Amino acid sequence: MKRATLFLTLVLVFSLFAFGGIIDTIKARGYLVMGTNATFPPFEFVDAKNEVVGFDIELARAVAKKLGVTLRVIDFAFDGLIPALQADKFDIIFAGMTITEKRKEVVLFSDPYFDAGQVIVVRKGYKHFDDVDELTNEKVAVQTGTTGDLMATEVPGIILTRFPHFTEALMELSLRRVNAVVIDSSTGEAYIKFNPNLEVGSPILSAESYGAAIKKGNEELLNFVNQVLKELKTSPYDALLDAWF
Ligand code: ARG
């Protein structure tokens, strides 16, 4: 009996080493794989040197650094990100992804790291919209699978075109093929900076928070990411207070 217990304990301890958790897997591999869709400035976009940069990349880099590994970024279709995460193509999604109840059914979300909401971007002087419902009979572009897409899809009589990239949706707007784009507030503002012919034509229409998405079962990585986010959010002063009191 005693022997059996010892044996079982050994097997258990051994298997813990042999099949370490997700963190061990990442450390052994030497890099963290992040999935994103890089048409979402300032969170992720392709710069002049053809590199994917942005706020989300820096967050993922902080996680990778704390793990002692490098970061690999995979630029993917936004609506394919969650299925690809499930299929282990990445360890984590940082994509300005809104934490929603529906998505929570299939992935884990980190603590929120940014607050945003949808706005309607138009060509300068086109129209002002007080509510998303006023998009009835308007030609509107969105990025496929985004919360902006979901919001616009609900509007009766809207003439909606979905694009895999936000860059394309905004191009259609500039080219007058559509009259509005439903997009996250900070990203809308970022695009307008580069396109002086466009403006925000609505108030912020929703309250959303972004989180990093992680595959269900990888709670270990989730806790690690939350810890890193917490450390990033804490000011040096708060850290001093924590250390001394
Ligand atoms: N926040 C919106 C959503 O979660 C849009 C995110 C789009 N992100 C991107 N990287 N293209 O649906």
XYZ file of N, CA and C and ligand atoms in Angstrom:
747
model
N 0.838 -1.209 0.000
C 0.000 0.000 0.000
C 0.871 1.256 0.000
N 1.793 1.262 0.958
C 2.703 2.410 1.059
C 3.501 2.591 -0.229
N 3.921 1.423 -0.739
C 4.713 1.443 -1.980
C 3.914 2.042 -3.130
N 2.634 1.604 -3.156
C 1.751 2.084 -4.228
C 1.613 3.597 -4.142
N 1.460 4.109 -2.931
C 1.310 5.559 -2.751
C 2.569 6.272 -3.223
N 3.698 5.723 -2.824
C 4.979 6.317 -3.216
C 5.101 6.347 -4.738
N 4.716 5.204 -5.323
C 4.804 5.079 -6.783
C 3.932 6.149 -7.466
N 2.713 6.238 -6.960
C 1.777 7.205 -7.552
C 2.294 8.630 -7.401
N 2.862 8.926 -6.240
C 3.409 10.265 -6.007
C 4.523 10.544 -6.999
N 5.382 9.531 -7.189
C 6.498 9.699 -8.122
C 5.989 9.949 -9.535
N 5.001 9.172 -9.919
C 4.431 9.322 -11.270
C 3.886 10.742 -11.445
N 3.197 11.212 -10.413
C 2.595 12.541 -10.467
C 3.667 13.626 -10.592
N 4.675 13.541 -9.740
C 5.755 14.533 -9.755
C 6.471 14.499 -11.106
N 6.680 13.293 -11.577
C 7.380 13.124 -12.840
C 6.600 13.738 -14.002
N 5.292 13.463 -14.009
C 4.493 13.957 -15.128
C 4.389 15.482 -15.099
N 4.476 16.052 -13.893
C 4.456 17.511 -13.803
C 5.661 18.091 -14.525
N 6.794 17.403 -14.399
C 8.001 17.869 -15.087
C 7.920 17.603 -16.586
N 7.418 16.406 -16.898
C 7.377 16.003 -18.307
C 6.381 16.841 -19.101
N 5.199 17.072 -18.527
C 4.174 17.844 -19.240
C 3.934 19.143 -18.490
N 4.944 20.010 -18.473
C 4.807 21.282 -17.783
C 3.686 22.088 -18.389
N 3.286 23.130 -17.706
C 2.184 23.953 -18.182
C 2.589 24.798 -19.370
N 1.672 25.669 -19.768
C 1.867 26.526 -20.936
C 3.102 27.424 -20.772
N 3.325 27.879 -19.551
C 4.475 28.783 -19.331
C 5.787 28.048 -19.595
N 5.872 26.811 -19.104
C 7.080 26.015 -19.382
C 7.250 25.788 -20.875
N 6.141 25.523 -21.546
C 6.188 25.292 -22.992
C 6.753 26.518 -23.715
N 6.261 27.686 -23.337
C 6.716 28.930 -23.991
C 8.197 29.173 -23.694
N 8.564 28.962 -22.435
C 9.971 29.185 -22.054
C 10.896 28.244 -22.809
N 10.476 26.989 -22.930
C 11.308 25.998 -23.634
C 11.432 26.357 -25.109
N 10.362 26.887 -25.680
C 10.338 27.266 -27.081
C 11.184 28.516 -27.326
N 11.205 29.406 -26.338
C 12.056 30.598 -26.442
C 11.363 31.824 -27.002
N 10.092 31.708 -27.387
C 9.351 32.887 -27.847
C 7.863 32.765 -27.557
N 7.260 33.929 -27.392
C 5.818 34.019 -27.172
C 5.182 34.388 -28.507
N 4.112 33.695 -28.876
C 3.466 33.991 -30.153
C 2.179 34.777 -29.911
N 2.141 35.960 -30.502
C 0.977 36.833 -30.356
C 0.245 36.938 -31.687
N -1.064 36.785 -31.662
C -1.879 36.982 -32.857
C -2.536 38.350 -32.802
N -2.612 39.003 -33.965
C -3.254 40.315 -34.015
C -3.751 40.580 -35.422
N -4.399 41.737 -35.619
C -4.697 42.194 -36.980
C -4.194 43.623 -37.085
N -3.114 43.808 -37.807
C -2.354 45.057 -37.747
C -2.894 46.158 -38.655
N -4.223 46.402 -38.575
C -4.785 47.565 -39.279
C -5.572 48.387 -38.253
N -5.005 48.487 -37.065
C -5.735 49.060 -35.931
C -4.846 50.014 -35.132
N -4.417 51.125 -35.774
C -3.566 52.068 -35.049
C -4.340 52.730 -33.904
N -3.733 53.141 -32.790
C -2.308 52.983 -32.493
C -1.982 51.674 -31.772
N -2.919 50.724 -31.796
C -2.714 49.468 -31.051
C -1.822 48.495 -31.816
N -2.068 48.384 -33.131
C -1.201 47.542 -33.980
C -1.359 47.986 -35.420
N -0.247 48.304 -36.040
C -0.265 48.728 -37.440
C 1.118 48.484 -38.013
N 1.191 48.524 -39.336
C 2.463 48.276 -40.007
C 3.125 49.631 -40.266
N 4.352 49.816 -39.782
C 5.023 51.112 -39.933
C 5.776 51.191 -41.265
N 6.485 52.307 -41.459
C 7.169 52.552 -42.735
C 8.238 51.498 -43.015
N 8.748 50.892 -41.947
C 9.775 49.857 -42.137
C 9.144 48.477 -42.323
N 7.832 48.476 -42.487
C 7.094 47.235 -42.695
C 7.076 46.331 -41.469
N 7.190 46.960 -40.286
C 7.139 46.189 -39.049
C 5.818 46.446 -38.336
N 5.317 45.429 -37.666
C 4.092 45.601 -36.884
C 4.464 46.240 -35.544
N 3.914 47.422 -35.295
C 4.218 48.149 -34.059
C 2.922 48.613 -33.411
N 3.014 49.125 -32.176
C 1.852 49.702 -31.508
C 1.765 49.343 -30.039
N 0.752 49.912 -29.411
C 0.543 49.764 -27.971
C 0.418 48.286 -27.567
N -0.392 47.531 -28.313
C -0.582 46.109 -27.982
C 0.723 45.322 -28.101
N 1.546 45.721 -29.080
C 2.819 45.017 -29.277
C 3.709 45.242 -28.046
N 3.664 46.486 -27.524
C 4.466 46.781 -26.335
C 3.962 45.979 -25.126
N 2.648 45.834 -25.011
C 2.107 45.042 -23.892
C 2.587 43.590 -24.004
N 2.489 43.045 -25.211
C 2.908 41.647 -25.412
C 4.411 41.509 -25.172
N 5.150 42.541 -25.570
C 6.602 42.505 -25.370
C 6.940 42.476 -23.866
N 6.153 43.213 -23.089
C 6.369 43.217 -21.636
C 6.112 41.825 -21.057
N 5.100 41.138 -21.587
C 4.806 39.772 -21.121
C 5.962 38.849 -21.501
N 6.405 38.972 -22.757
C 7.500 38.121 -23.240
C 8.768 38.358 -22.406
N 9.033 39.626 -22.144
C 10.247 39.983 -21.387
C 10.211 39.337 -20.000
N 9.050 39.424 -19.356
C 8.901 38.848 -18.013
C 9.064 37.321 -18.059
N 8.721 36.736 -19.190
C 8.884 35.277 -19.349
C 10.324 34.921 -19.717
N 11.096 35.943 -20.104
C 12.476 35.703 -20.525
C 12.574 35.142 -21.937
N 11.585 35.483 -22.777
C 11.592 34.987 -24.164
C 11.396 36.173 -25.120
N 11.539 35.932 -26.418
C 11.290 36.991 -27.390
C 9.829 36.939 -27.842
N 9.440 37.918 -28.652
C 8.051 37.992 -29.100
C 7.965 37.772 -30.594
N 7.027 36.931 -31.021
C 6.712 36.796 -32.443
C 5.289 37.263 -32.670
N 5.124 38.096 -33.686
C 3.795 38.649 -33.963
C 3.272 38.049 -35.259
N 2.064 37.522 -35.208
C 1.431 37.004 -36.428
C 0.252 37.907 -36.787
N 0.304 38.463 -38.004
C -0.746 39.355 -38.497
C -1.784 38.492 -39.217
N -3.027 38.521 -38.732
C -4.045 37.563 -39.130
C -5.367 38.278 -39.371
N -6.293 37.648 -40.063
C -7.636 38.230 -40.229
C -8.300 38.346 -38.862
N -8.937 39.493 -38.571
C -9.500 39.686 -37.237
C -10.509 38.599 -36.871
N -11.394 38.265 -37.812
C -12.430 37.280 -37.469
C -11.879 35.852 -37.404
N -10.615 35.669 -37.765
C -9.997 34.346 -37.646
C -9.134 34.207 -36.404
N -9.002 35.287 -35.631
C -8.071 35.259 -34.494
C -8.459 34.229 -33.434
N -9.738 34.240 -33.046
C -10.150 33.323 -31.969
C -10.059 31.860 -32.415
N -10.566 31.512 -33.614
C -10.377 30.119 -34.073
C -8.904 29.705 -34.127
N -8.024 30.626 -34.533
C -6.601 30.292 -34.617
C -5.982 30.108 -33.226
N -6.478 30.880 -32.273
C -6.014 30.713 -30.886
C -6.409 29.330 -30.365
N -7.666 28.945 -30.679
C -8.157 27.620 -30.262
C -7.310 26.513 -30.880
N -6.803 26.773 -32.100
C -6.020 25.768 -32.823
C -4.530 25.875 -32.476
N -4.201 26.628 -31.415
C -2.824 26.758 -30.919
C -1.867 27.429 -31.905
N -2.388 28.284 -32.770
C -1.491 29.030 -33.667
C -0.787 30.153 -32.912
N -1.415 30.659 -31.846
C -0.764 31.644 -30.983
C -0.986 31.272 -29.519
N -0.178 31.928 -28.666
C -0.374 31.781 -27.219
C -1.377 32.801 -26.716
N -1.436 33.932 -27.426
C -2.219 35.052 -26.895
C -2.666 35.966 -28.042
N -3.823 36.588 -27.859
C -4.272 37.612 -28.820
C -4.220 38.964 -28.118
N -3.506 39.893 -28.735
C -3.611 41.308 -28.346
C -4.070 42.010 -29.607
N -5.307 42.434 -29.674
C -5.816 43.009 -30.926
C -6.870 44.085 -30.657
N -6.679 44.836 -29.584
C -7.714 45.812 -29.227
C -9.048 45.100 -29.139
N -9.019 43.877 -28.641
C -10.216 43.034 -28.678
C -11.119 43.345 -27.490
N -12.354 43.689 -27.802
C -13.336 44.000 -26.769
C -13.736 42.735 -26.017
N -13.786 42.863 -24.701
C -14.251 41.757 -23.865
C -15.770 41.700 -23.988
N -16.290 40.639 -24.585
C -17.748 40.499 -24.710
C -18.182 39.165 -24.096
N -19.447 39.094 -23.717
C -19.983 37.866 -23.113
C -19.858 36.702 -24.098
N -20.144 36.982 -25.370
C -20.110 35.952 -26.395
C -18.696 35.370 -26.539
N -17.714 36.250 -26.611
C -16.327 35.780 -26.750
C -15.859 35.062 -25.485
N -16.392 35.516 -24.329
C -16.012 34.883 -23.058
C -16.462 33.432 -22.980
N -17.448 33.083 -23.830
C -17.878 31.676 -23.850
C -16.780 30.780 -24.418
N -15.910 31.342 -25.252
C -14.916 30.495 -25.925
C -13.463 30.771 -25.557
N -13.169 31.954 -25.013
C -11.778 32.240 -24.597
C -11.752 32.874 -23.212
N -10.547 32.910 -22.639
C -10.341 33.637 -21.387
C -9.910 35.051 -21.744
N -10.354 36.042 -20.970
C -9.884 37.411 -21.175
C -9.097 37.888 -19.963
N -8.028 38.604 -20.236
C -7.258 39.233 -19.167
C -8.100 40.340 -18.537
N -7.571 40.925 -17.473
C -8.196 42.123 -16.921
C -8.204 43.186 -18.018
N -9.200 44.080 -18.008
C -9.258 45.109 -19.045
C -8.021 46.010 -19.008
N -7.517 46.379 -20.190
C -6.352 47.269 -20.203
C -6.601 48.570 -20.949
N -7.791 48.728 -21.565
C -8.077 49.986 -22.256
C -9.580 50.121 -22.445
N -10.110 51.354 -22.269
C -11.538 51.597 -22.465
C -11.753 52.313 -23.787
N -12.753 51.866 -24.529
C -13.036 52.464 -25.841
C -14.528 52.373 -26.128
N -14.913 52.779 -27.329
C -16.305 52.673 -27.754
C -16.363 52.904 -29.247
N -17.484 52.555 -29.860
C -17.611 52.734 -31.308
C -17.971 54.180 -31.655
N -17.456 54.636 -32.782
C -17.859 55.931 -33.331
C -18.146 55.741 -34.821
N -18.751 56.747 -35.421
C -19.008 56.722 -36.860
C -18.077 57.752 -37.507
N -17.219 57.279 -38.408
C -16.312 58.175 -39.129
C -16.915 58.460 -40.511
N -16.871 59.725 -40.905
C -17.442 60.151 -42.194
C -16.444 61.047 -42.938
N -16.740 61.363 -44.194
C -15.967 62.397 -44.879
C -16.370 63.744 -44.272
N -15.416 64.646 -44.168
C -15.665 65.950 -43.540
C -16.919 66.610 -44.087
N -17.806 67.025 -43.181
C -18.997 67.777 -43.576
C -20.135 66.922 -44.115
N -19.971 65.582 -44.104
C -21.029 64.735 -44.677
C -22.329 64.834 -43.879
N -22.284 64.416 -42.601
C -23.481 64.396 -41.759
C -23.035 64.172 -40.331
N -23.901 64.503 -39.379
C -23.631 64.107 -37.998
C -24.697 63.086 -37.572
N -24.254 62.035 -36.913
C -25.173 60.994 -36.447
C -25.180 61.004 -34.919
N -26.387 61.079 -34.325
C -26.454 61.031 -32.858
C -26.546 59.604 -32.351
N -26.985 58.702 -33.247
C -27.206 57.329 -32.817
C -26.918 56.398 -33.986
N -26.567 55.183 -33.668
C -26.237 54.218 -34.720
C -27.459 53.923 -35.602
N -28.673 54.002 -35.028
C -29.902 53.729 -35.786
C -30.091 54.686 -36.961
N -29.452 55.838 -36.882
C -29.563 56.815 -37.974
C -28.789 56.363 -39.215
N -28.153 55.215 -39.134
C -27.421 54.691 -40.302
C -28.338 53.922 -41.262
N -29.624 53.878 -40.960
C -30.593 53.283 -41.890
C -30.454 53.922 -43.269
N -30.426 53.084 -44.305
C -30.294 53.535 -45.704
C -28.935 54.142 -46.054
N -27.969 54.086 -45.120
C -26.628 54.613 -45.420
C -25.727 53.469 -45.861
N -24.777 53.815 -46.749
C -23.752 52.841 -47.135
C -22.629 52.913 -46.103
N -22.410 51.787 -45.443
C -21.486 51.774 -44.307
C -20.480 50.634 -44.470
N -19.228 50.878 -44.062
C -18.215 49.828 -44.076
C -17.735 49.544 -42.654
N -17.421 48.279 -42.403
C -16.897 47.857 -41.096
C -15.812 46.807 -41.322
N -15.081 46.472 -40.251
C -14.177 45.329 -40.322
C -14.934 44.092 -39.849
N -14.826 43.025 -40.642
C -15.567 41.794 -40.375
C -15.317 41.269 -38.961
N -16.408 40.974 -38.276
C -16.307 40.303 -36.979
C -16.021 41.212 -35.798
N -15.933 42.518 -36.045
C -15.677 43.440 -34.931
C -16.980 43.792 -34.219
N -16.864 44.420 -33.069
C -18.059 44.871 -32.353
C -18.779 45.954 -33.169
N -18.012 46.702 -33.968
C -18.627 47.691 -34.866
C -19.492 47.003 -35.914
N -19.005 45.868 -36.418
C -19.760 45.047 -37.372
C -21.068 44.588 -36.712
N -20.961 44.055 -35.495
C -22.153 43.554 -34.794
C -23.166 44.670 -34.583
N -22.673 45.838 -34.202
C -23.545 46.980 -33.926
C -24.255 47.416 -35.213
N -23.502 47.529 -36.305
C -24.064 47.986 -37.578
C -25.046 46.959 -38.141
N -24.743 45.679 -37.945
C -25.589 44.609 -38.467
C -27.010 44.683 -37.897
N -27.134 45.222 -36.679
C -28.439 45.333 -36.016
C -29.329 46.433 -36.606
N -28.729 47.336 -37.369
C -29.491 48.499 -37.843
C -30.347 48.116 -39.047
N -31.679 48.259 -38.934
C -32.537 47.885 -40.058
C -32.265 48.790 -41.263
N -32.198 48.208 -42.440
C -32.072 48.995 -43.663
C -30.681 49.546 -43.947
N -29.702 49.192 -43.139
C -28.333 49.663 -43.377
C -27.773 48.945 -44.616
N -26.921 49.635 -45.384
C -26.303 48.992 -46.552
C -24.848 48.733 -46.184
N -24.599 47.527 -45.704
C -23.339 47.236 -45.012
C -22.373 46.447 -45.884
N -21.122 46.882 -45.915
C -20.059 46.100 -46.552
C -19.003 45.794 -45.502
N -18.608 44.530 -45.448
C -17.613 44.095 -44.459
C -16.274 43.887 -45.146
N -15.210 44.351 -44.494
C -13.862 44.188 -45.039
C -12.970 43.480 -44.037
N -12.034 42.666 -44.551
C -11.109 41.984 -43.628
C -10.150 42.950 -42.925
N -9.904 44.124 -43.522
C -8.977 45.086 -42.915
C -9.633 46.450 -42.773
N -9.334 47.131 -41.669
C -9.872 48.479 -41.475
C -9.352 49.445 -42.537
N -8.109 49.218 -42.990
C -7.529 50.088 -44.020
C -8.451 50.136 -45.248
N -9.003 48.981 -45.610
C -9.882 48.912 -46.789
C -11.198 49.653 -46.544
N -11.751 49.494 -45.335
C -13.016 50.162 -45.007
C -12.849 51.674 -45.122
N -11.714 52.198 -44.624
C -11.489 53.648 -44.660
C -11.162 54.136 -46.062
N -10.525 53.277 -46.842
C -10.235 53.604 -48.239
C -11.547 53.775 -49.003
N -12.492 52.869 -48.772
C -13.810 52.952 -49.420
C -14.505 54.275 -49.090
N -14.307 54.714 -47.853
C -14.913 55.967 -47.401
C -14.282 57.145 -48.143
N -12.956 57.145 -48.209
C -12.266 58.235 -48.914
C -12.654 58.253 -50.393
N -12.839 57.060 -50.957
C -13.178 56.953 -52.386
C -14.674 57.161 -52.654
N -15.436 57.486 -51.599
C -16.871 57.787 -51.702
C -17.715 56.580 -52.090
N -17.179 55.399 -51.914
C -17.997 54.211 -52.230
C -18.899 53.859 -51.060
N -18.544 54.323 -49.842
C -19.446 54.259 -48.691
C -19.431 55.639 -48.046
N -20.395 55.868 -47.131
C -20.482 57.195 -46.509
C -20.128 57.195 -45.026
N -19.901 56.025 -44.465
C -19.572 55.976 -43.036
C -18.826 54.683 -42.717
N -17.998 54.761 -41.665
C -17.317 53.566 -41.144
C -17.576 53.523 -39.654
N -17.998 52.360 -39.151
C -18.155 52.196 -37.704
C -16.870 51.571 -37.185
N -16.229 52.267 -36.244
C -14.878 51.891 -35.828
C -14.652 52.316 -34.377
N -13.693 51.699 -33.720
C -13.371 52.049 -32.333
C -12.842 53.490 -32.267
N -13.192 54.187 -31.190
C -12.895 55.620 -31.070
C -11.412 55.963 -31.261
N -10.532 55.337 -30.525
C -9.109 55.726 -30.605
C -8.530 55.425 -31.977
N -8.986 54.347 -32.591
C -8.485 53.990 -33.922
C -9.051 54.933 -34.967
N -10.330 55.323 -34.815
C -10.932 56.316 -35.695
C -10.112 57.605 -35.664
N -9.783 58.054 -34.460
C -8.984 59.282 -34.298
C -7.619 59.132 -34.977
N -7.027 57.969 -34.829
C -5.700 57.743 -35.416
C -5.762 57.800 -36.941
N -6.794 57.217 -37.541
C -6.924 57.234 -39.004
C -7.160 58.660 -39.512
N -7.933 59.421 -38.739
C -8.250 60.789 -39.155
C -6.996 61.648 -39.227
N -6.066 61.386 -38.306
C -4.809 62.137 -38.323
C -4.096 62.011 -39.663
N -4.202 60.844 -40.263
C -3.518 60.612 -41.539
C -4.412 60.926 -42.734
N -5.707 61.102 -42.504
C -6.663 61.395 -43.583
C -7.448 62.651 -43.236
N -6.914 63.817 -43.529
C -7.567 65.066 -43.125
C -8.926 65.278 -43.797
N -9.267 64.442 -44.785
C -10.588 64.558 -45.423
C -11.678 63.859 -44.602
N -11.291 63.188 -43.520
C -12.270 62.441 -42.702
C -12.443 63.086 -41.330
N -13.597 62.792 -40.693
C -13.814 63.267 -39.314
C -14.731 62.298 -38.564
N -14.743 62.447 -37.238
C -15.661 61.647 -36.431
C -17.019 62.334 -36.481
N -18.040 61.598 -36.912
C -19.360 62.198 -37.102
C -20.384 61.703 -36.114
N -19.962 61.342 -34.888
C -20.919 60.864 -33.877
C -20.285 60.947 -32.506
N -21.107 60.889 -31.450
C -20.517 60.692 -30.119
C -20.045 59.240 -29.985
N -19.420 58.912 -28.889
C -19.047 57.514 -28.635
C -20.326 56.733 -28.326
N -20.547 55.646 -29.078
C -21.852 54.977 -29.078
C -21.922 53.730 -28.193
N -20.795 53.327 -27.620
C -20.808 52.119 -26.780
C -19.699 52.223 -25.747
N -19.804 51.418 -24.703
C -18.748 51.368 -23.688
C -18.109 49.991 -23.739
N -16.851 49.938 -24.150
C -16.166 48.654 -24.322
C -14.806 48.681 -23.622
N -14.320 47.521 -23.258
C -12.973 47.411 -22.677
C -12.209 46.341 -23.416
N -10.932 46.604 -23.643
C -10.091 45.635 -24.340
C -9.413 44.703 -23.343
N -9.273 43.439 -23.772
C -8.524 42.476 -22.971
C -7.707 41.586 -23.894
N -6.660 40.987 -23.337
C -5.906 39.986 -24.089
C -6.676 38.681 -24.008
N -6.742 37.930 -25.121
C -7.460 36.656 -25.110
C -6.471 35.501 -25.059
N -6.832 34.509 -24.256
C -5.991 33.334 -24.033
C -6.882 32.102 -24.104
N -6.302 31.012 -24.580
C -7.081 29.781 -24.736
C -7.568 29.256 -23.382
N -8.810 28.787 -23.360
C -9.333 28.177 -22.128
C -8.436 27.017 -21.725
N -8.162 26.900 -20.451
C -7.249 25.864 -19.961
C -5.885 26.440 -19.637
N -5.565 27.590 -20.250
C -4.260 28.219 -19.995
C -4.355 29.319 -18.928
N -5.060 29.000 -17.843
C -5.234 29.959 -16.746
C -3.894 30.426 -16.191
N -2.901 29.532 -16.280
C -1.572 29.873 -15.771
C -1.011 31.101 -16.507
N -1.170 31.100 -17.813
C -0.704 32.239 -18.621
C -1.568 33.470 -18.342
N -2.855 33.243 -18.172
C -3.775 34.344 -17.869
C -3.339 35.070 -16.594
N -3.059 34.322 -15.546
C -2.642 34.935 -14.286
C -1.339 35.696 -14.452
N -0.449 35.122 -15.244
C 0.837 35.753 -15.502
C 0.632 37.097 -16.216
N -0.221 37.088 -17.227
C -0.493 38.308 -18.006
C -1.142 39.371 -17.115
N -2.094 38.949 -16.283
C -2.738 39.904 -15.384
C -1.728 40.540 -14.437
N -0.782 39.740 -14.003
C 0.273 40.233 -13.111
C 1.115 41.292 -13.837
N 1.488 40.996 -15.078
C 2.291 41.949 -15.870
C 1.499 43.242 -16.097
N 0.211 43.103 -16.449
C -0.620 44.296 -16.679
C -0.701 45.134 -15.409
N -0.839 44.448 -14.279
C -0.938 45.143 -12.996
C 0.346 45.921 -12.719
N 1.466 45.278 -12.986
C 2.756 45.948 -12.763
C 2.913 47.149 -13.701
N 2.468 46.995 -14.944
C 2.582 48.107 -15.901
C 1.700 49.287 -15.489
N 0.522 48.947 -14.924
C -0.427 50.004 -14.556
C 0.011 50.739 -13.298
N 0.794 50.082 -12.465
C 1.176 50.674 -11.193
C 2.279 51.705 -11.428
N 2.065 52.902 -10.940
C 3.075 53.946 -11.127
C 4.264 53.666 -10.220
N 5.432 54.234 -10.524
C 6.593 54.051 -9.649
C 6.279 54.489 -8.213
N 5.450 55.514 -8.082
C 5.096 55.985 -6.739
C 4.287 54.928 -5.990
N 3.289 54.360 -6.677
C 2.485 53.297 -6.052
C 3.375 52.118 -5.656
N 4.328 51.829 -6.534
C 5.224 50.716 -6.246
C 6.045 51.000 -4.995
N 6.475 52.247 -4.836
C 7.224 52.618 -3.635
C 6.350 52.474 -2.384
N 5.116 52.955 -2.508
C 4.188 52.839 -1.376
C 4.006 51.382 -0.993
N 3.786 50.546 -2.030
C 3.582 49.120 -1.774
C 4.791 48.506 -1.093
N 5.962 48.935 -1.503
C 7.177 48.326 -0.977
C 7.439 48.734 0.474
N 7.007 49.951 0.855
C 7.417 50.463 2.164
C 6.324 50.453 3.215
N 5.063 50.269 2.805
C 4.002 50.314 3.838
C 3.168 49.048 3.851
N -12.684 46.388 -30.464
C -13.255 45.833 -31.620
C -13.584 44.370 -31.389
O -13.119 43.761 -30.500
C -12.384 45.970 -32.847
C -11.029 45.402 -32.740
C -10.302 45.359 -34.051
N -8.948 45.034 -33.840
C -7.999 44.920 -34.800
N -6.795 44.635 -34.433
N -8.315 45.048 -36.043
O -14.332 43.763 -32.095
